[in-house]
Tab-separated table of C-alpha atoms in Angstrom:
chain	number	residue	atom	x	y	z
A	1	GLY	CA	10.693	147.998	116.794
A	2	ASP	CA	12.201	147.881	113.636
A	3	ASP	CA	14.779	145.228	114.686
A	4	ILE	CA	13.929	141.608	113.837
A	5	LEU	CA	15.591	138.856	114.496
A	6	LEU	CA	14.598	135.173	113.689
A	7	VAL	CA	16.317	131.677	115.234
A	8	HIS	CA	15.962	128.372	114.445
A	9	ALA	CA	18.234	125.069	113.952
A	10	ASP	CA	16.535	124.371	110.534
A	11	ARG	CA	17.731	126.759	108.056
A	12	GLN	CA	14.920	125.923	105.848
A	13	VAL	CA	12.555	127.132	109.169
A	14	VAL	CA	14.583	130.220	108.554
A	15	GLU	CA	14.073	130.948	104.802
A	16	THR	CA	10.169	130.137	105.177
A	17	GLY	CA	9.873	132.552	108.065
A	18	ARG	CA	12.041	135.180	106.164
A	19	ALA	CA	9.534	135.066	103.244
A	20	GLU	CA	6.436	135.260	105.465
A	21	ILE	CA	8.253	138.497	107.205
A	22	MET	CA	9.011	140.124	103.843
A	23	ALA	CA	5.439	139.241	102.706
A	24	VAL	CA	4.072	141.009	105.630
A	25	LEU	CA	6.247	144.032	105.348
A	26	ASP	CA	5.455	144.093	101.984
A	27	GLU	CA	1.749	144.430	102.034
A	28	ARG	CA	2.051	147.278	104.371
A	29	GLY	CA	4.312	149.162	101.900
A	30	LEU	CA	7.435	148.668	104.319
A	31	ALA	CA	11.024	148.110	103.173
A	32	VAL	CA	14.052	146.404	104.726
A	33	SER	CA	17.596	147.169	104.199
A	34	ALA	CA	19.465	145.221	101.986
A	35	ASP	CA	22.703	145.696	103.511
A	36	LYS	CA	21.245	145.095	106.839
A	37	THR	CA	19.661	141.658	105.895
A	38	TYR	CA	21.558	138.534	106.249
A	39	LEU	CA	21.669	135.045	107.511
A	40	ARG	CA	24.164	133.219	109.682
A	41	SER	CA	25.242	130.380	111.064
A	42	THR	CA	26.037	129.233	114.610
A	43	GLU	CA	29.573	129.888	114.306
A	44	GLN	CA	29.309	133.300	113.084
A	45	ASP	CA	28.843	136.228	115.407
A	46	PHE	CA	26.193	138.753	114.752
A	47	HIS	CA	25.040	142.140	115.940
A	48	TYR	CA	21.540	142.819	117.432
A	49	LEU	CA	20.501	145.846	119.527
A	50	GLY	CA	23.730	147.421	119.760
A	51	TYR	CA	25.427	144.243	121.263
A	52	ARG	CA	27.692	141.342	119.471
A	53	PHE	CA	26.772	137.817	119.826
A	54	ASP	CA	29.696	136.022	119.673
A	55	LEU	CA	29.219	132.210	120.041
A	56	GLY	CA	26.613	132.664	122.721
A	57	ARG	CA	28.922	135.350	124.472
A	58	VAL	CA	27.691	138.881	124.888
A	59	ARG	CA	29.680	141.727	123.707
A	60	VAL	CA	29.772	145.310	123.021
A	61	GLY	CA	28.589	146.278	119.526
A	62	GLU	CA	31.252	147.709	117.240
A	63	LYS	CA	29.308	150.544	116.197
A	64	SER	CA	28.852	151.369	119.855
A	65	LEU	CA	32.660	151.189	120.672
A	66	ASP	CA	33.345	153.408	117.531
A	67	ARG	CA	31.016	156.104	118.349
A	68	TYR	CA	32.726	156.309	121.754
A	69	ARG	CA	35.989	156.276	120.016
A	70	ARG	CA	35.011	159.636	117.707
A	71	TRP	CA	33.661	160.943	120.909
A	72	ALA	CA	36.662	160.842	122.913
A	73	ARG	CA	38.621	162.057	120.090
A	74	THR	CA	36.602	165.296	119.904
A	75	VAL	CA	37.233	166.022	123.514
A	76	LEU	CA	40.887	164.683	124.001
A	77	ARG	CA	42.544	167.235	121.517
A	78	LYS	CA	45.831	168.341	122.298
A	79	GLU	CA	45.365	172.071	120.904
A	80	LEU	CA	43.113	172.353	124.143
A	81	TYR	CA	46.396	172.367	126.366
A	82	ARG	CA	49.231	173.809	124.306
A	83	ASN	CA	49.800	176.556	126.658
A	84	ARG	CA	49.928	174.436	129.494
A	85	PRO	CA	53.709	173.517	130.530
A	86	ASN	CA	54.634	169.962	130.499
A	87	GLY	CA	58.752	170.380	130.655
A	88	THR	CA	58.830	168.768	134.055
A	89	PRO	CA	57.226	165.405	135.722
A	90	ALA	CA	55.671	167.923	137.940
A	91	GLN	CA	54.206	169.739	135.762
A	92	ARG	CA	53.208	166.860	133.487
A	93	LYS	CA	51.478	165.404	136.504
A	94	ASP	CA	49.462	168.333	136.688
A	95	LEU	CA	48.532	168.815	133.278
A	96	LEU	CA	47.232	165.003	133.681
A	97	ARG	CA	45.352	166.096	136.542
A	98	LYS	CA	43.781	168.890	134.675
A	99	ILE	CA	42.904	166.639	131.801
A	100	LEU	CA	41.185	164.033	133.887
A	101	ARG	CA	38.884	166.763	135.266
A	102	ASP	CA	37.903	167.788	132.064
A	103	PHE	CA	37.483	164.278	130.629
A	104	HIS	CA	35.297	163.280	133.540
A	105	GLU	CA	33.182	166.295	133.254
A	106	GLU	CA	32.687	165.459	129.701
A	107	HIS	CA	31.573	162.339	130.448
A	108	PHE	CA	28.920	163.524	132.914
A	109	HIS	CA	27.247	165.287	129.894
A	110	ALA	CA	27.819	162.686	127.189
A	111	ASP	CA	24.815	160.895	126.872
A	112	GLN	CA	25.341	159.101	123.574
A	113	ALA	CA	28.815	158.381	124.356
A	114	LEU	CA	28.224	156.856	127.548
A	115	ALA	CA	24.445	155.233	126.825
A	116	TRP	CA	26.091	151.785	125.899
A	117	ILE	CA	27.842	151.228	129.030
A	118	LYS	CA	24.302	149.932	130.294
A	119	CYS	CA	25.297	146.874	128.743
A	120	PHE	CA	28.041	146.428	131.622
A	121	PRO	CA	25.443	143.600	133.867
A	122	PHE	CA	25.366	141.716	130.689
A	123	VAL	CA	28.473	141.822	128.841
A	124	ASP	CA	30.515	138.469	129.449
A	125	ASP	CA	34.282	139.752	129.418
A	126	ASP	CA	36.278	142.812	129.646
A	127	GLN	CA	38.292	142.592	126.492
A	128	ASP	CA	36.663	145.328	124.525
A	129	LEU	CA	36.843	147.542	127.568
A	130	LYS	CA	40.608	147.186	127.968
A	131	VAL	CA	41.027	148.099	124.458
A	132	LEU	CA	39.281	151.298	124.751
A	133	ASP	CA	40.970	152.100	128.028
A	134	SER	CA	43.946	151.803	126.335
A	135	PHE	CA	42.927	154.050	123.764
A	136	ILE	CA	41.723	156.803	126.180
A	137	LYS	CA	45.100	156.788	127.697
A	138	GLU	CA	46.788	156.968	124.591
A	139	ARG	CA	44.967	160.017	123.487
A	140	ILE	CA	45.380	161.514	127.234
A	141	ARG	CA	49.266	161.067	126.703
A	142	ILE	CA	49.444	162.680	123.381
A	143	CYS	CA	47.447	165.681	125.328
A	144	VAL	CA	50.133	166.011	127.907
A	145	THR	CA	53.274	165.542	125.885
A	146	ARG	CA	51.768	167.160	122.637
A	147	LYS	CA	52.950	164.362	120.218
A	148	ALA	CA	52.333	160.947	119.507
A	149	SER	CA	55.411	159.211	120.478
A	150	ALA	CA	56.465	155.681	121.971
A	151	LYS	CA	58.105	157.705	124.611
A	152	ASN	CA	54.727	158.966	125.781
A	153	PHE	CA	54.599	155.774	128.287
A	154	GLN	CA	57.846	156.906	130.021
A	155	SER	CA	56.977	160.789	129.966
A	156	VAL	CA	53.252	159.813	131.545
A	157	PRO	CA	53.943	156.621	133.359
A	158	GLU	CA	50.837	154.166	134.227
A	159	SER	CA	51.076	154.948	138.017
A	160	TRP	CA	50.165	158.381	137.471
A	161	PHE	CA	46.960	157.390	136.228
A	162	ARG	CA	46.077	155.747	139.204
A	163	GLU	CA	47.544	158.397	141.607
A	164	CYS	CA	45.617	161.081	139.607
A	165	GLY	CA	42.192	159.366	139.509
A	166	PHE	CA	41.930	158.086	136.140
A	167	ARG	CA	38.628	156.340	136.020
A	168	SER	CA	38.656	153.060	133.719
A	169	LEU	CA	35.824	151.666	131.822
A	170	ILE	CA	37.220	148.379	133.324
A	171	GLY	CA	37.077	149.503	137.032
A	172	ALA	CA	33.450	150.663	136.509
A	173	TYR	CA	32.680	147.214	134.819
A	174	TYR	CA	33.910	145.267	137.879
A	175	ARG	CA	31.949	147.681	140.066
A	176	VAL	CA	28.575	146.569	138.461
A	177	GLN	CA	29.732	142.951	137.966
A	178	LYS	CA	30.238	142.407	141.756
A	179	ARG	CA	27.454	144.405	142.858
A	180	ARG	CA	30.066	147.086	144.465
A	181	PRO	CA	29.323	150.515	145.326
A	182	LEU	CA	29.977	152.580	142.290
A	183	GLY	CA	32.045	155.304	144.198
A	184	PRO	CA	33.891	157.578	141.709
A	185	TYR	CA	31.444	156.633	138.969
A	186	GLN	CA	28.272	157.910	140.764
A	187	ASP	CA	27.933	160.131	138.120
A	188	TRP	CA	27.446	156.978	135.797
A	189	GLU	CA	24.682	155.856	137.265
A	190	PRO	CA	22.117	156.806	135.043
A	191	TYR	CA	23.425	154.650	132.609
A	192	LEU	CA	24.918	151.661	134.472
A	193	ARG	CA	21.108	151.852	136.164
A	194	VAL	CA	22.888	149.973	139.289
A	195	GLU	CA	23.180	151.113	143.006
A	196	ALA	CA	25.052	149.509	145.590
A	197	GLY	CA	23.857	145.863	146.035
A	198	LYS	CA	20.355	146.043	144.076
A	199	LYS	CA	19.384	146.569	140.467
A	200	LYS	CA	16.691	149.473	139.426
A	201	ALA	CA	13.725	148.619	137.984
A	202	GLY	CA	13.221	150.296	134.489
A	203	PRO	CA	14.133	150.038	130.905
A	204	SER	CA	17.483	148.004	131.663
A	205	SER	CA	15.628	145.527	133.444
A	206	ASN	CA	13.729	144.757	130.182
A	207	LEU	CA	17.243	144.760	128.275
A	208	GLY	CA	18.317	142.310	130.655
A	209	LYS	CA	15.754	139.963	130.255
A	210	LYS	CA	16.084	140.115	126.101
A	211	ILE	CA	19.804	139.637	126.462
A	212	ARG	CA	19.679	136.605	128.679
A	213	ARG	CA	16.760	134.888	126.514
A	214	MET	CA	18.966	135.486	123.391
A	215	LYS	CA	21.959	133.844	125.117
A	216	SER	CA	19.580	131.117	125.930
A	217	TRP	CA	18.159	130.906	122.471
A	218	TRP	CA	21.540	130.878	120.917
A	219	GLY	CA	23.080	128.336	123.100
A	220	TRP	CA	20.040	125.987	122.688
A	221	LEU	CA	20.574	126.647	118.850
A	222	ARG	CA	24.301	125.766	118.777
A	223	ARG	CA	23.865	122.483	120.490
A	224	ALA	CA	20.692	121.483	118.408
A	225	VAL	CA	23.143	122.018	115.114
A	226	SER	CA	26.145	120.066	116.528
A	227	ASP	CA	24.036	117.567	118.524
A	228	ASP	CA	21.477	115.221	117.567
A	229	SER	CA	20.783	114.111	120.997
A	230	VAL	CA	19.376	117.554	122.009
A	231	ASP	CA	15.457	117.205	121.834
A	232	GLY	CA	13.309	119.465	119.925
A	233	ASN	CA	12.133	121.621	122.814
A	234	ILE	CA	13.263	125.377	122.608
A	235	PRO	CA	13.640	127.604	125.410
A	236	ASN	CA	11.076	129.754	126.607
A	237	GLY	CA	10.265	133.300	125.723
């Protein structure tokens, strides 16, 4: 592991620990990345293991979200559909179905693009996923109309996405959160690592333990800093 995180309510303890860590690394001829080494207060968010810890809440890391957007731009290009008719509502709806089929097929092979959704069981809200779903729909509308325009929402209305089987990230998130069958998201199972009604053992189970432990630590740290009445006991782990 090359990701080191030191958490404590006393800044001096953190500074001392950092000096000890640096000494151990230097002794072994190892260097740390200066731009990735920083000190945060309990009121600031931070990124760790691909996730964003924001005042005790777990969110998807910004790098993971950016990687997904870059991937989506490569597979949702209007040039791929320039020869498809789109002059009438029926033609646009047929083209939407075609694009969604292609997009879902690309999802099946997109290991790096989808790997981050293994965090769904641990993410605290759908805020980032709503933004991504809107981004994907915008790209798809551009592929259908072959132009970026505010009128795209009229040319390709929201109801068409539901009719044509758009698989939103929000939908997958709540299926996982509520332990519902994955249904149309079945091919995402290697990433979600969840079956109907039960969790699979394996890497994601260990990841879940790490994230839950991190949330426990961060909650204790914030209380310790803001409330003198909190005792000195720290969470297990």
